[in-house]
Coordinates of C-alpha atoms and ligand atoms in Angstrom, one line a residue:
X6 CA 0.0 0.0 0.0
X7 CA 2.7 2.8 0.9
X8 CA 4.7 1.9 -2.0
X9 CA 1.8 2.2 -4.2
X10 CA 0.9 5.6 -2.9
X11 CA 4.8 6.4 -2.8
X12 CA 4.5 5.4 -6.7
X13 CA 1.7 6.9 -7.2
X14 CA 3.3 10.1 -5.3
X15 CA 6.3 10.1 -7.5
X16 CA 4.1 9.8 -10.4
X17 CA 2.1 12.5 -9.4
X18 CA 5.3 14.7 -8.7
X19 CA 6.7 13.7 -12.3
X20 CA 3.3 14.9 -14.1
X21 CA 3.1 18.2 -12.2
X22 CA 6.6 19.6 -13.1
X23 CA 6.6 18.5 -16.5
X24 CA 3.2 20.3 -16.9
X25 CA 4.7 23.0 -14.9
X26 CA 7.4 23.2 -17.2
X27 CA 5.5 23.4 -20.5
X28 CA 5.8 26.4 -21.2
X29 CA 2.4 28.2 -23.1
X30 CA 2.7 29.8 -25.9
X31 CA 1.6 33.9 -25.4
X32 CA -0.7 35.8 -27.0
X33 CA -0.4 39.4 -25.8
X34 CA -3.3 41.5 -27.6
X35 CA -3.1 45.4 -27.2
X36 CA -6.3 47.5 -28.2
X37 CA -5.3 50.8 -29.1
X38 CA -8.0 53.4 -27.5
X39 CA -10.7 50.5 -26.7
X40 CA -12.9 51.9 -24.3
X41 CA -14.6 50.2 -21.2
X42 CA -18.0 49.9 -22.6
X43 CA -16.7 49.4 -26.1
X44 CA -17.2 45.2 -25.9
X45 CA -20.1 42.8 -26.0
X46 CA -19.4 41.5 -23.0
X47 CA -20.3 45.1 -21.1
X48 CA -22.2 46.4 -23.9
X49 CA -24.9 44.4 -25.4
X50 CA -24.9 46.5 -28.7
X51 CA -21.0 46.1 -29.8
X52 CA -20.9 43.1 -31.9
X53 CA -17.4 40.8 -30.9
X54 CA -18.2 37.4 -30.3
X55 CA -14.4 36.0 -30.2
X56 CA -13.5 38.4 -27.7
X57 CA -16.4 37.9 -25.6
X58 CA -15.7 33.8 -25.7
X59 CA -12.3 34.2 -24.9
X60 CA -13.2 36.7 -22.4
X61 CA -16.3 34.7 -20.5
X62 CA -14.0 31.4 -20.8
X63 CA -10.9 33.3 -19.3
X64 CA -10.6 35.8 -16.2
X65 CA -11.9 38.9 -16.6
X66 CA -10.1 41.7 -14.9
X67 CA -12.7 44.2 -13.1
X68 CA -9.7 46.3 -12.0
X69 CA -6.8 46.2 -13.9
X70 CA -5.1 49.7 -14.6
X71 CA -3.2 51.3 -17.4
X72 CA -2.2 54.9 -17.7
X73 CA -4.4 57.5 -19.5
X74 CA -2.2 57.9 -23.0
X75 CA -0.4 55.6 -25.2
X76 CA 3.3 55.5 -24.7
X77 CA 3.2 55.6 -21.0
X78 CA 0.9 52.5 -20.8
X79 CA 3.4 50.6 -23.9
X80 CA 6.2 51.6 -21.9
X81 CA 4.8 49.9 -18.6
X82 CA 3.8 47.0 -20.3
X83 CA 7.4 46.1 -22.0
X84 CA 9.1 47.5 -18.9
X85 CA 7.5 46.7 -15.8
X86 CA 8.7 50.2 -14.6
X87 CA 6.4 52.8 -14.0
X88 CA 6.6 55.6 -16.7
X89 CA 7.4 58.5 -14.2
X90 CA 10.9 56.9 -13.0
X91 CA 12.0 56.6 -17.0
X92 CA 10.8 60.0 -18.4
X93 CA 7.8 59.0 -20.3
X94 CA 4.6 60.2 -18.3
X95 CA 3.9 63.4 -20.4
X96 CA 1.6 62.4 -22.7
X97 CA 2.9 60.6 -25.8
X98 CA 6.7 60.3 -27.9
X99 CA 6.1 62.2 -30.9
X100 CA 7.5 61.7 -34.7
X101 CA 9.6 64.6 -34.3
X102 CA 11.0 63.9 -31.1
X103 CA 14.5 62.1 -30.0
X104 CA 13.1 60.5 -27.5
X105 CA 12.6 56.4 -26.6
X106 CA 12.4 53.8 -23.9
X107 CA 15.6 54.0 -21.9
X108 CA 18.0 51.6 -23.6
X109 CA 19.4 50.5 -20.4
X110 CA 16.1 48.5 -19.7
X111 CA 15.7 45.2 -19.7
X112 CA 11.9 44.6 -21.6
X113 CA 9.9 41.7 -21.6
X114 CA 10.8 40.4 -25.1
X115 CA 14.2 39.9 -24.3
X116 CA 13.4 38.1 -21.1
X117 CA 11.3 35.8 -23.7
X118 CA 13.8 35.4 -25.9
X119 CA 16.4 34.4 -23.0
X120 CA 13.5 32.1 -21.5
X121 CA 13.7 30.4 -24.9
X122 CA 11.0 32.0 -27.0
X123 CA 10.1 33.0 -30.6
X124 CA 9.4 36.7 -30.2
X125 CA 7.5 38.6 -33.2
X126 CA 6.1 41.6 -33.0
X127 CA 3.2 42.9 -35.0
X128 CA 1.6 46.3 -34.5
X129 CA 2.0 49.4 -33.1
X130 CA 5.2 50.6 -31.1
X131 CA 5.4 54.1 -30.3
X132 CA 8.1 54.1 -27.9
X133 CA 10.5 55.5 -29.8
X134 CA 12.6 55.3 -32.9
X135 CA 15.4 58.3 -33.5
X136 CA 18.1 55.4 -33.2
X137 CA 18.1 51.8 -34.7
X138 CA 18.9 50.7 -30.9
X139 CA 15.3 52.0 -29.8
X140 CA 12.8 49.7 -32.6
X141 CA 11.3 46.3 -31.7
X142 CA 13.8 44.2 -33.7
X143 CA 17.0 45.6 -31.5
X144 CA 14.6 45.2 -28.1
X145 CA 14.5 41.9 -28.1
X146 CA 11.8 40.7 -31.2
X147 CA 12.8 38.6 -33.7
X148 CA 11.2 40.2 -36.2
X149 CA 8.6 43.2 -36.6
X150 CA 5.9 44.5 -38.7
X151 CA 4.3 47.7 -37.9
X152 CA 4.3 51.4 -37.3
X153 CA 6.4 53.3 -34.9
X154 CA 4.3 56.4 -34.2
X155 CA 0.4 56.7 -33.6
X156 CA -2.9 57.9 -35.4
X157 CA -1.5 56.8 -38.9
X158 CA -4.4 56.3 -41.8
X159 CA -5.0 53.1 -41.8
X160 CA -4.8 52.5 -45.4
X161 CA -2.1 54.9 -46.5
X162 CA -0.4 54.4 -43.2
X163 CA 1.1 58.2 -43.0
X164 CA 1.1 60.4 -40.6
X165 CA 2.9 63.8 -40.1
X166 CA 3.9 64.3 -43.1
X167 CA 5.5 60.4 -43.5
X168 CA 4.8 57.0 -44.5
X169 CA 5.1 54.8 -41.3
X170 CA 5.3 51.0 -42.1
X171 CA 7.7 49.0 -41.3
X172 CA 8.9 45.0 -42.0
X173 CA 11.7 44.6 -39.9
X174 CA 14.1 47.5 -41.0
X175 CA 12.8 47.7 -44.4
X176 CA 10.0 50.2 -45.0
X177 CA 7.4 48.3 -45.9
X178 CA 6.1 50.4 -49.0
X179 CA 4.4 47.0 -50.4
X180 CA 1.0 47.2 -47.8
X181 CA 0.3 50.8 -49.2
X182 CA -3.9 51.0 -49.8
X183 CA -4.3 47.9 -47.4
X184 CA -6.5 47.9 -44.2
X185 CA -3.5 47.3 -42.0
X186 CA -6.0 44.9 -39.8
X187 CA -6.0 42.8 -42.6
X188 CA -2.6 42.3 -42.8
X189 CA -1.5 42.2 -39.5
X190 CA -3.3 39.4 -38.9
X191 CA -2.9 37.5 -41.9
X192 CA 1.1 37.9 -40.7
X193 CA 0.4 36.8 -37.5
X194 CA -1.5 33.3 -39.0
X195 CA 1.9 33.2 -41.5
X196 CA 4.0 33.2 -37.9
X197 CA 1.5 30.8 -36.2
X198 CA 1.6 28.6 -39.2
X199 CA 5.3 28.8 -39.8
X200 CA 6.2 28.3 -36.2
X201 CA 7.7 25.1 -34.8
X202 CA 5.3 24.1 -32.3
X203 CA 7.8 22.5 -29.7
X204 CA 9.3 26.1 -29.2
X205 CA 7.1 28.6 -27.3
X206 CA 6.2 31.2 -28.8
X207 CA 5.8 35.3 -27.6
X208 CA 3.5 36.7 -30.4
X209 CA 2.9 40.7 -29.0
X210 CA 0.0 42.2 -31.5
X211 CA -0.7 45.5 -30.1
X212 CA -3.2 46.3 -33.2
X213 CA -4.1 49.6 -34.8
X214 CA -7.7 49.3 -33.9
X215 CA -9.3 50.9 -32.5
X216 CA -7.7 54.3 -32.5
X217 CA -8.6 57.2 -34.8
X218 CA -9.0 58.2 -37.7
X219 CA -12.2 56.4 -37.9
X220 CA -12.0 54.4 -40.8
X221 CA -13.4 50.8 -41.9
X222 CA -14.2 49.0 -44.6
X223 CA -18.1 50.1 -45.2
X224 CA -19.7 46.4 -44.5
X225 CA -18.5 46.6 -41.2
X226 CA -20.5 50.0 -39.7
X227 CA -23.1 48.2 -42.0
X228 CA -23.2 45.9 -39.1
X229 CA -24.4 48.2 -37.1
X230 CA -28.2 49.7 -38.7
X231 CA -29.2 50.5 -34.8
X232 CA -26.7 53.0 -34.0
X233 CA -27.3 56.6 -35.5
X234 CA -24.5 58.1 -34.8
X235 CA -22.2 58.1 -38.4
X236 CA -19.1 58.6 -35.6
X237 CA -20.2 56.0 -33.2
X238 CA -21.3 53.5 -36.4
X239 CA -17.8 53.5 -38.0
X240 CA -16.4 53.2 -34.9
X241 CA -18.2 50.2 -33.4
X242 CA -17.0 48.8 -36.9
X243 CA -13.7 49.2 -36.0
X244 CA -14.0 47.4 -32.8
X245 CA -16.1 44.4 -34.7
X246 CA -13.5 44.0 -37.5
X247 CA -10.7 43.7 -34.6
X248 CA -12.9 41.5 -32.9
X249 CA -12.9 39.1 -36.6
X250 CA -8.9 39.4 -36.2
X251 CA -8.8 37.9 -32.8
X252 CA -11.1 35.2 -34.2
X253 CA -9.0 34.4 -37.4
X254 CA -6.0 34.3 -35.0
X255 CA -7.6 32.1 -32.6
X256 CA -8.6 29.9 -35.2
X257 CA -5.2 29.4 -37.2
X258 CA -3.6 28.4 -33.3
X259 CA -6.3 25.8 -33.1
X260 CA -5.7 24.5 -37.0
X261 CA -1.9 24.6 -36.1
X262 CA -2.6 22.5 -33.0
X263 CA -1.2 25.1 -30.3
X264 CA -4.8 26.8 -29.0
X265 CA -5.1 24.4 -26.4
X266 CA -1.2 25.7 -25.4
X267 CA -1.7 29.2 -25.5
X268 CA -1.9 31.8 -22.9
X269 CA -3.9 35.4 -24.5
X270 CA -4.0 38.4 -22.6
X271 CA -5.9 41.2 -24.1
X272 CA -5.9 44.5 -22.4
X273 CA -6.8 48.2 -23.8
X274 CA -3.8 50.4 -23.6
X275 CA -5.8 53.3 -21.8
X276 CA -9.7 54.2 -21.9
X277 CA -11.8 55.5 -24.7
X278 CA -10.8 58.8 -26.9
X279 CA -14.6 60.2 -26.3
X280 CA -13.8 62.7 -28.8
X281 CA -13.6 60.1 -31.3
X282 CA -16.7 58.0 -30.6
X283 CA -15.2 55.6 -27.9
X284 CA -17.0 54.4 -24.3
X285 CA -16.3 54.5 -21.0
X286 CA -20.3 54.4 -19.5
X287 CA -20.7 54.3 -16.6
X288 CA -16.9 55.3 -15.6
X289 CA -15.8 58.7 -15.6
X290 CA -14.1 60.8 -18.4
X291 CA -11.8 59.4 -20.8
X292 CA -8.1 58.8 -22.1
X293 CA -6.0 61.5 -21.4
X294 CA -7.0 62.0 -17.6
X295 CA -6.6 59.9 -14.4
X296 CA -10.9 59.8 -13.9
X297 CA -11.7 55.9 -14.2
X298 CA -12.8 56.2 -17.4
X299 CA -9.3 56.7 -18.7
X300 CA -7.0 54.4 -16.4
X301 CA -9.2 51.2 -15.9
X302 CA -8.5 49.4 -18.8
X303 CA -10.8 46.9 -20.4
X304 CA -8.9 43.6 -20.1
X305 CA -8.8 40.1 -19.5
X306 CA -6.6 36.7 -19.4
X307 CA -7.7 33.5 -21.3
X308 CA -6.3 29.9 -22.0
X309 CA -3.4 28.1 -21.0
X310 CA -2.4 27.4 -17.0
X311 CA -6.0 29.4 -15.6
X312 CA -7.4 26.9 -12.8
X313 CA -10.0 29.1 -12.3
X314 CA -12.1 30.4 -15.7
X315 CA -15.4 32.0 -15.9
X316 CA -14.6 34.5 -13.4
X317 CA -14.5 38.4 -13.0
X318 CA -10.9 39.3 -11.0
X319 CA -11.3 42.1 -8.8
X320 CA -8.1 42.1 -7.7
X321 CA -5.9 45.1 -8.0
X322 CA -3.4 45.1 -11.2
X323 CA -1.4 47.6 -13.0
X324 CA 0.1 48.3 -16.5
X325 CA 3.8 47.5 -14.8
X326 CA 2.4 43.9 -13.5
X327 CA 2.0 42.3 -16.8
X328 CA 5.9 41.7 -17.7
X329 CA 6.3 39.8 -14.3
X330 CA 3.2 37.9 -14.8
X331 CA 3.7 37.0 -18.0
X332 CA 7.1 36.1 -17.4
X333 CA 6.1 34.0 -14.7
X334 CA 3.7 32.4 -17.2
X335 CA 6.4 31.4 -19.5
X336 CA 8.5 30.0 -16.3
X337 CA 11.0 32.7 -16.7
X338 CA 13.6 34.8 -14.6
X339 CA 12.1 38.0 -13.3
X340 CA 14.0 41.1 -13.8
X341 CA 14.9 42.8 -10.6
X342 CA 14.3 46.5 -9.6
X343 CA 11.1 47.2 -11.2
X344 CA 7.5 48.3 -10.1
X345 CA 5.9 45.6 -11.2
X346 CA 4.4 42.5 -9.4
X347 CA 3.8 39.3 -10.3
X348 CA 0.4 38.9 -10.6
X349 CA 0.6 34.4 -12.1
X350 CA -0.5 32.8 -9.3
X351 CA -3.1 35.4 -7.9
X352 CA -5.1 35.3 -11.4
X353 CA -4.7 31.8 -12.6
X354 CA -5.4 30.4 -8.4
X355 CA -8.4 33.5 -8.4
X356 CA -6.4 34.6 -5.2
X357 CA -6.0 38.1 -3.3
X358 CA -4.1 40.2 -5.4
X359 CA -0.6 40.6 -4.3
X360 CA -0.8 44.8 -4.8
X361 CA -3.1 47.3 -2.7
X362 CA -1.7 50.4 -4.3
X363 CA -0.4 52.2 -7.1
X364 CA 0.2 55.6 -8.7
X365 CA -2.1 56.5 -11.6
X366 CA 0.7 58.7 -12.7
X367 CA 2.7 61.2 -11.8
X368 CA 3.4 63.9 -14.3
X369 CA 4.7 67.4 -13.2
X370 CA 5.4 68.9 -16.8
X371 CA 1.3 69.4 -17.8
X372 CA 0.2 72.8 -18.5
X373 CA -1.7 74.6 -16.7
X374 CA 1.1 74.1 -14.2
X375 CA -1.5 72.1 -11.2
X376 CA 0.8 68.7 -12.4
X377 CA -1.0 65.6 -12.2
X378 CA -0.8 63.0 -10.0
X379 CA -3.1 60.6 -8.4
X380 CA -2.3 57.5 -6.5
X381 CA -4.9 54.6 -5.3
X382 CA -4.5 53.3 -1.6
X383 CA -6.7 50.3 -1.2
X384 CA -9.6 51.6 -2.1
X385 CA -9.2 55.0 -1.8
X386 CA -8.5 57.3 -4.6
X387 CA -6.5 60.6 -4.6
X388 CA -6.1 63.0 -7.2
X389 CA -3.9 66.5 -6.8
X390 CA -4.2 68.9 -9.3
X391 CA -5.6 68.9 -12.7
X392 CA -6.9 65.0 -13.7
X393 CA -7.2 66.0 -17.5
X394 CA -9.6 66.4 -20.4
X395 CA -13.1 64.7 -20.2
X396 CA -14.2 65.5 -16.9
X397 CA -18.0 63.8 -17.4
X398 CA -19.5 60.6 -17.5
X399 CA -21.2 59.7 -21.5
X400 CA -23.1 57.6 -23.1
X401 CA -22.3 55.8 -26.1
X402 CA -23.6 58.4 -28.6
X403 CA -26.8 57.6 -31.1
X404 CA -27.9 61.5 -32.5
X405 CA -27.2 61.9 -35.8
X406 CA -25.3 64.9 -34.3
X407 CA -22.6 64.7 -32.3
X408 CA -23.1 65.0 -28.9
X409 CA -20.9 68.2 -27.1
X410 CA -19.0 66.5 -24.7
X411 CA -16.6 69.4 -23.2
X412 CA -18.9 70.1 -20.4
X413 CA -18.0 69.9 -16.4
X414 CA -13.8 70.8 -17.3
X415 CA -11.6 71.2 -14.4
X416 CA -10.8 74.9 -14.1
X417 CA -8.1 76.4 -11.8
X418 CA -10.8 77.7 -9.3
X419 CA -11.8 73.7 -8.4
X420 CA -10.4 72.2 -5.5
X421 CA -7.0 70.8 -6.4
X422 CA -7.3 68.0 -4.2
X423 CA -10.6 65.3 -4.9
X424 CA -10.5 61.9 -2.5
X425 CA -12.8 58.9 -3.8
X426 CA -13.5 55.5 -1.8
X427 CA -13.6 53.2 -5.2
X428 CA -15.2 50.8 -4.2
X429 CA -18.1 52.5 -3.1
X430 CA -18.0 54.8 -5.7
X431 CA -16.6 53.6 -8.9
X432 CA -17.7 56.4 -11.0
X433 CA -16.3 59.3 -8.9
X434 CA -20.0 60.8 -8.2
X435 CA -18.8 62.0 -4.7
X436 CA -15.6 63.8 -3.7
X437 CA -15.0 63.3 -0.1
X438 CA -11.5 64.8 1.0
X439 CA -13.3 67.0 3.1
X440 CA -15.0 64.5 5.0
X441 CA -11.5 62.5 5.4
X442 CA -8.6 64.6 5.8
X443 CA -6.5 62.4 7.5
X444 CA -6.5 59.7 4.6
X445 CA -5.7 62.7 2.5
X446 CA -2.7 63.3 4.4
X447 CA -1.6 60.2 4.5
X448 CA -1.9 59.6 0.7
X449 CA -0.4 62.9 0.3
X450 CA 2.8 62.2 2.2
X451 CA 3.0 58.9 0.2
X452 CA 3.1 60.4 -3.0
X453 CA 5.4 63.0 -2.1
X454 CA 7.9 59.7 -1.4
X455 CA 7.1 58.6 -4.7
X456 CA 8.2 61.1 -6.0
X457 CA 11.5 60.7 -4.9
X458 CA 12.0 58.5 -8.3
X459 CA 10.4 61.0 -10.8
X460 CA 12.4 62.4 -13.2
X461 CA 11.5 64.9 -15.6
X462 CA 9.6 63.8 -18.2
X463 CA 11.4 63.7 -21.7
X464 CA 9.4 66.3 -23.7
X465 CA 11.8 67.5 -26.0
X466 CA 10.9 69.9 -29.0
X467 CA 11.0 69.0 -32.5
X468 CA 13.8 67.4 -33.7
X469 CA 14.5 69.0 -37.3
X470 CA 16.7 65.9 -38.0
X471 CA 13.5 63.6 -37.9
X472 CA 12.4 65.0 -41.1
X473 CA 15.7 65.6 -43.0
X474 CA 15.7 61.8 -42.3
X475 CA 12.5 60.9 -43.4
X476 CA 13.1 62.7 -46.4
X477 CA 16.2 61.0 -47.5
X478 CA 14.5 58.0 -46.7
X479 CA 12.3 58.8 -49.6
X480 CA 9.6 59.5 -47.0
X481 CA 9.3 57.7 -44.9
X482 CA 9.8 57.9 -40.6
X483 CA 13.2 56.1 -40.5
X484 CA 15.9 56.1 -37.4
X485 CA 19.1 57.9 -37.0
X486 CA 18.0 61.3 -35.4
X487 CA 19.7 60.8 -31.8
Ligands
NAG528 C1 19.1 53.6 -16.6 O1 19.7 54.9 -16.7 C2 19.1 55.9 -15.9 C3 19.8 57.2 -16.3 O2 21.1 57.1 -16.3 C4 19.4 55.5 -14.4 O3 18.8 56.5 -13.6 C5 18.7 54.2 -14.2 O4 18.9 53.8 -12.8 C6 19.2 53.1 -15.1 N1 18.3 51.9 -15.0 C7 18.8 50.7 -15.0 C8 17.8 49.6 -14.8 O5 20.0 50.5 -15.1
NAG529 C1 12.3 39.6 -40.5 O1 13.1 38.8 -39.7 C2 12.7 37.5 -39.5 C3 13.6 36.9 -38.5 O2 14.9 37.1 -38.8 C4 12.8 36.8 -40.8 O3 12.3 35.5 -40.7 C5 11.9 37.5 -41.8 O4 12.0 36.9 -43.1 C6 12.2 39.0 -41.9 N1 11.3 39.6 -42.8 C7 11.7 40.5 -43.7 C8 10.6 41.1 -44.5 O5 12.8 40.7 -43.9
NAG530 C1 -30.4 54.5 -31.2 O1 -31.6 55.2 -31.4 C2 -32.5 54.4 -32.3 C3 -33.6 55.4 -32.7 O2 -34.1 56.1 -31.6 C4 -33.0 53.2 -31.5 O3 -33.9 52.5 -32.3 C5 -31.7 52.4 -31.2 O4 -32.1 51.3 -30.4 C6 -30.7 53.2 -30.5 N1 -29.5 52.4 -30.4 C7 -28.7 52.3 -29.4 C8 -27.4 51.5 -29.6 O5 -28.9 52.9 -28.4
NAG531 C1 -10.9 36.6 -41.3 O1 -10.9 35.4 -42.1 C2 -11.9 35.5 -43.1 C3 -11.9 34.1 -43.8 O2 -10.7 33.8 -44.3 C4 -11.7 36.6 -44.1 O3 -12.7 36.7 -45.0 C5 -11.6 37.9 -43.3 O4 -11.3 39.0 -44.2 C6 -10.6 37.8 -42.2 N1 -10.7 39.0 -41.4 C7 -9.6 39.6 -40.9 C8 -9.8 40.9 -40.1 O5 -8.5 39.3 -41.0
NAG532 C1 -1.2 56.1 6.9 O1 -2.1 55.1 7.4 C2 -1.5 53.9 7.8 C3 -2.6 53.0 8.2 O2 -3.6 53.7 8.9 C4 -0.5 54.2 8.9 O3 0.1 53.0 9.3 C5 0.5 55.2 8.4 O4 1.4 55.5 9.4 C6 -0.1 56.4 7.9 N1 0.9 57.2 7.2 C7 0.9 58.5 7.3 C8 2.0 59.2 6.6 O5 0.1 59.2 7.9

């Protein structure tokens, strides 16, 4: 009997670690500008059936974080680091300007690679590019196809002046008049399909959708006769044919055998652009400020090594927590020194969440001079100063006219300091740091120690160079400005 069980112990032990050390394949999906209420599963009228499967068969996260603009939340996502210790809180890196993700970093496609992954890219980057040291393919991808800066046409695939495609380090003149969601995912089913299964693979697809400008092939706004809105139509479009991508994507892993293998995380990069049809209902304002509606990012976790699926996670996360956790997926070695915490075993066991605070971000450079900074503390939230464009809480829009949205802006009169209790309030109805002023002074003083680590934000002016380089590079964004 007790060698039995001792057999049966050993066998045990044997099947655990060698399905401990499979590592999954990963499947990180970044929607550009995807709002809160911008998905079937919270909003009955968007149409996107694969992402609501994946997203009702995975974890859904009720409270995971990004920051309110683009290139802080990509650089806390590849660097674990919150954007305010490397220079990159003010809003986002322009074309024009010399500026990328430190290169002394270590980013989580390199720890990939080194944890024996395939590492492709496919999508937007937009952390930098004046040197050949800052793109994807020097960071730590194998290879790359994609756009550097932001709010490019889709089909032409300009923007400031330039043509901004790239395969690898060849301008990629060749996808010129193409829907780029057509072709980034019909590159990322080439990869899937070309891919040696026994190697694990690191597919990052931060996709152009759904940002602006608002453009999609017609039939899909046709999908949408009940919304009246032209803006809010197209849109929705938009999120539907990114929704079609995911499925494609899906589908090619399960023809190529590795679905069942495979670890997708999806998360927004930073709440809706209400200005350019996006939702956040019921949550509070919008990207660019710190209200709900532009920090708590749509986002969930499907597929390989979840013990617990069908659920909503409630848990606090943050932008910086998803290297760690996904290198902890992969059975990796964690890079030391960052902000980020590994988050593995609290989302795939459904467990307490291993972080009970965070700073929104910290960003002393904004004009009007307030700055803007606001930290969460368990459940309490504190803003100081100015929390940035889109103060109001909107519905999805359905007038034929646009609906005005700049009412209820912060002006310099308001009271620079605004306390929330999240949990009781998710949509910021009721400031409170009148009726708490201790908890104010407490998260006060720990801010102020945070911001021991900030250092001024890299906001350079336009580089001339940028263009004189684009130019000989028969026009298109190329590096070699810094
Ligand atoms: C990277 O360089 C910056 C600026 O020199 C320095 O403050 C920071 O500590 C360095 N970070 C790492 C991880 O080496
Ligand atoms: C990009 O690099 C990868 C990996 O080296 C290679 O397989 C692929 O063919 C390259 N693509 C182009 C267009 O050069
Ligand atoms: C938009 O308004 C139309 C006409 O009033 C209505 O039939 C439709 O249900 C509304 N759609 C949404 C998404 O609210
Ligand atoms: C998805 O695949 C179908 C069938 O091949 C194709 O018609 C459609 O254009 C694809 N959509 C995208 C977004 O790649
Ligand atoms: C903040 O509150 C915590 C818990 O109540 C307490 O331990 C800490 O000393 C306070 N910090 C400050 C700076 O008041």
């Amino acid at each position: 009997m007790a060698t039995t069980f001792i057999i049966f112990f050993t066998f045990l032990c044997f099947f655990q670690k060698s399905l401990s050390a499979k590592q999954p394949h990963i499947l990180f999906i970044v929607a550009d500008d995807l709002g809160w209420n911008d998905v079937g599963f919270r909003n009955p009228d968007m149409i996107t059936p694969n992402i609501d499967k994946l997203a009702n068969e995975g974890v859904i996260f009720d409270s995971a974080y990004v920051l309110p603009v683009c290139s802080p939340s990509r650089s806390a996502f590849m660097s674990g680091i919150y954007p305010f210790k490397t220079g990159l809180q003010h809003y986002v890196i322009g074309a024009y300007q010399n500026v990328c993700l430190p290169l002394n970093l270590t980013i989580l496609p390199q720890q990939m690679k080194k944890s024996g992954y395939a590492t492709h890219m496919i999508g937007k980057w937009h952390l930098g590019f004046c040197n050949w040291n800052c793109t994807p393919t020097y960071r730590g991808f194998d290879s790359y196809l994609g756009y550097y800066n932001a709010a490019e046409d889709y089909y032409k695939h300009n923007v400031a002046g330039f043509y901004d495609l790239h395969d690898n380090e060849t301008t990629a003149w060749n996808f010129n008049g193409k829907y780029s969601t057509y072709f980034f995912t019909e590159r990322a089913q080439e990869i899937i399909t070309n891919h040696n299964a026994e190697q694990p693979l690191f597919l990052y697809l931060p996709f152009q959708n759904v940002h602006e400008p608002i453009e999609v092939p017609e039939k899909y706004a046709n999908m949408y006769p009940h919304v009246m809105n032209r803006g809010r139509k197209y849109f929705s479009g938009m999120v539907t044919i990114l929704d079609e991508a995911i499925g494609n994507i899906t589908q090619t892993l399960k023809d190529k055998g590795m679905y069942e293998d495979t670890l997708i995380l999806f998360t927004a990069d930073n709440g809706a652009e209400l200005l350019y049809y996006g939702n956040n209902w019921p949550l509070r304002g919008g990207k660019h400020s710190l209200w709900e509606g532009g920090t708590r990012g749509t986002s969930f976790m499907s597929g390989a090594g979840l013990q617990k699926k069908g659920i909503t996670y409630s848990g606090l996360i943050h932008a910086v927590d998803w290297m760690p956790t996904l290198i902890a997926a992969a059975g990796g070695e964690q890079v030391p020194g960052i902000d980020g915490i590994n988050q593995w075993d609290s989302i795939r066991l459904n467990e307490p969440s291993k972080r009970t605070e965070f700073i929104y971000n910290l960003d002393d450079f904004y004009i009007p001079t307030q700055g803007h900074a606001a930290m969460r503390d368990g459940d309490w939230k504190l803003f100081l100063g100015y929390p940035g464009l889109m103060d109001g809480w909107y519905k999805p829009m359905n007038d034929t006219e646009d609906t005005p949205l700049y009412n209820l802006i912060y002006s310099e009169g308001d009271y620079p300091v605004q306390l929330f209790n999240i949990a009781d309030d998710p949509n910021e109805y009721h400031e409170i740091s009148l009726q708490y002023p201790h908890i104010v002074a407490n998260i006060t003083a720990k801010i102020n120690q945070y911001r021991q680590w900030l250092v001024p934000a890299k906001y350079p002016p336009s580089d001339p160079k940028a263009k004189q380089v684009a130019e000989k590079n028969g026009g298109a964004w190329y590096p070699g400005f810094c």
